[in-house]
PDB file of C-alpha atoms in Angstrom:
ATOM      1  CA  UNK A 183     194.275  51.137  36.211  1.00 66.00           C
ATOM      2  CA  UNK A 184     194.819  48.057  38.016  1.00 73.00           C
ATOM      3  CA  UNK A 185     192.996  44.927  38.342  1.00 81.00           C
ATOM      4  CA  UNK A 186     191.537  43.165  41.487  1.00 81.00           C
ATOM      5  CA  UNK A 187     193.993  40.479  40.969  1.00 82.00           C
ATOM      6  CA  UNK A 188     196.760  42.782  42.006  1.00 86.00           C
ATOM      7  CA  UNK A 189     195.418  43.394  45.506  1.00 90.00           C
ATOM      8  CA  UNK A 190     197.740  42.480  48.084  1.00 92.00           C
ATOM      9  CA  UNK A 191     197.968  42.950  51.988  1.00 95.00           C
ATOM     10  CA  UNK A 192     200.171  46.295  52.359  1.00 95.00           C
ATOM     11  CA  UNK A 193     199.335  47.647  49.231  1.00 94.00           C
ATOM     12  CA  UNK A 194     198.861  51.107  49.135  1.00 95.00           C
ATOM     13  CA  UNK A 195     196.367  52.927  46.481  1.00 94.00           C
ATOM     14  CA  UNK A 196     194.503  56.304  45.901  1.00 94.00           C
ATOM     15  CA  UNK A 197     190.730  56.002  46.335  1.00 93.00           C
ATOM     16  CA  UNK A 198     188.801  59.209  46.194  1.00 92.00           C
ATOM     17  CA  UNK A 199     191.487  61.922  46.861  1.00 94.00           C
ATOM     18  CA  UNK A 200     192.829  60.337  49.994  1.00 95.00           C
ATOM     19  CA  UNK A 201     195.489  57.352  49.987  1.00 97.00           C
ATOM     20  CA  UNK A 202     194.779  54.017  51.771  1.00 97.00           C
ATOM     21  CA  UNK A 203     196.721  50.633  53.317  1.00 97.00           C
ATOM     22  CA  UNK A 204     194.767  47.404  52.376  1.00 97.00           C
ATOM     23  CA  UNK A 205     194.891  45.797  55.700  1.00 98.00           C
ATOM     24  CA  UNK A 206     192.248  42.565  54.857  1.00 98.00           C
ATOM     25  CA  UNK A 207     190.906  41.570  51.478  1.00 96.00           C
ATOM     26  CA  UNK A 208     188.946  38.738  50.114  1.00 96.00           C
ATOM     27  CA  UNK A 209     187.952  37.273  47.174  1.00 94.00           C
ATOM     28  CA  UNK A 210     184.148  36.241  46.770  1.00 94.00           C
ATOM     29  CA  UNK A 211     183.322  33.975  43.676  1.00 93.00           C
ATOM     30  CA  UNK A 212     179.328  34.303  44.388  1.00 93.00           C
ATOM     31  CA  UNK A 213     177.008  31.005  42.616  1.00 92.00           C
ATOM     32  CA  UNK A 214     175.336  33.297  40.842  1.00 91.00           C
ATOM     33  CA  UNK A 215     176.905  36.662  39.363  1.00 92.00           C
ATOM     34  CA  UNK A 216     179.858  37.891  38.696  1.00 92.00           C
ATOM     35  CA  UNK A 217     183.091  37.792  41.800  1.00 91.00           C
ATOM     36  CA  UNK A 218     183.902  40.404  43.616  1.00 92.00           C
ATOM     37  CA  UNK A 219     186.781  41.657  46.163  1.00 94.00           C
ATOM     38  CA  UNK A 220     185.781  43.019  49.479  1.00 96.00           C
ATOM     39  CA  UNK A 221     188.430  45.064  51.182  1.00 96.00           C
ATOM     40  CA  UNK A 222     189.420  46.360  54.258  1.00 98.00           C
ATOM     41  CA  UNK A 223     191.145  49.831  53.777  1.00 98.00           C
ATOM     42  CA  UNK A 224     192.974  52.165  56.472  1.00 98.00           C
ATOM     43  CA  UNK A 225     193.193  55.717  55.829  1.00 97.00           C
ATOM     44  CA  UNK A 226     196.994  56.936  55.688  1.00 96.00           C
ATOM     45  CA  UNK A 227     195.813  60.692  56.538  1.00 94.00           C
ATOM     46  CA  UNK A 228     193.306  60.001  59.363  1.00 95.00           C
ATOM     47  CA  UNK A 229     193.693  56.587  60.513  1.00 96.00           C
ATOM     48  CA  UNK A 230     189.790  55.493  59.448  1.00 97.00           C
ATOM     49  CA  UNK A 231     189.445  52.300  58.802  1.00 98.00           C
ATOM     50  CA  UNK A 232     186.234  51.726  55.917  1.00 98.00           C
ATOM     51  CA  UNK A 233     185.074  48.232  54.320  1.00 98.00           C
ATOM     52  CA  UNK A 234     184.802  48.826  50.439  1.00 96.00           C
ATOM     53  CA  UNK A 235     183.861  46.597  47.573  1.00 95.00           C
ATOM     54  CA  UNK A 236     185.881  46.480  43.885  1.00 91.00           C
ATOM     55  CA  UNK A 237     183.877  44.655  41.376  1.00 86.00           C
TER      56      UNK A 237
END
C-alpha cells in the first residue's frame, strides 16, 4: 500500500476496480486535525475526471 507522500502528478493507481491518472493534487495540513491530500483523478477507461480525498 502506498502512502500519500508518494503522490505525484502522472502517477497512475487502481482505485475501486478502474485505473486512474492523478492530474492535480494537494496537500492540506488543516489547524486543527489531522492533513489530508485532495486529488484530482482522470479515469484511464472513460475519461471521467472525479475529485477524491486520501486521508
Amino acid at each position: 500500500m502506498a502512502n500519500t507522500s508518494d503522490i505525484k502528478k502522472g502517477l497512475a493507481i487502481e482505485l475501486n476496480n478502474d485505473l486512474w491518472t492523478i492530474v492535480d493534487f494537494q496537500h492540506v495540513k488543516p489547524g486543527k486535525g489531522g492533513a489530508f491530500v485532495r486529488t484530482k483523478l482522470k479515469s484511464l477507461t472513460s475519461g471521467k475526471v472525479v475529485d477524491n480525498t486520501f486521508n
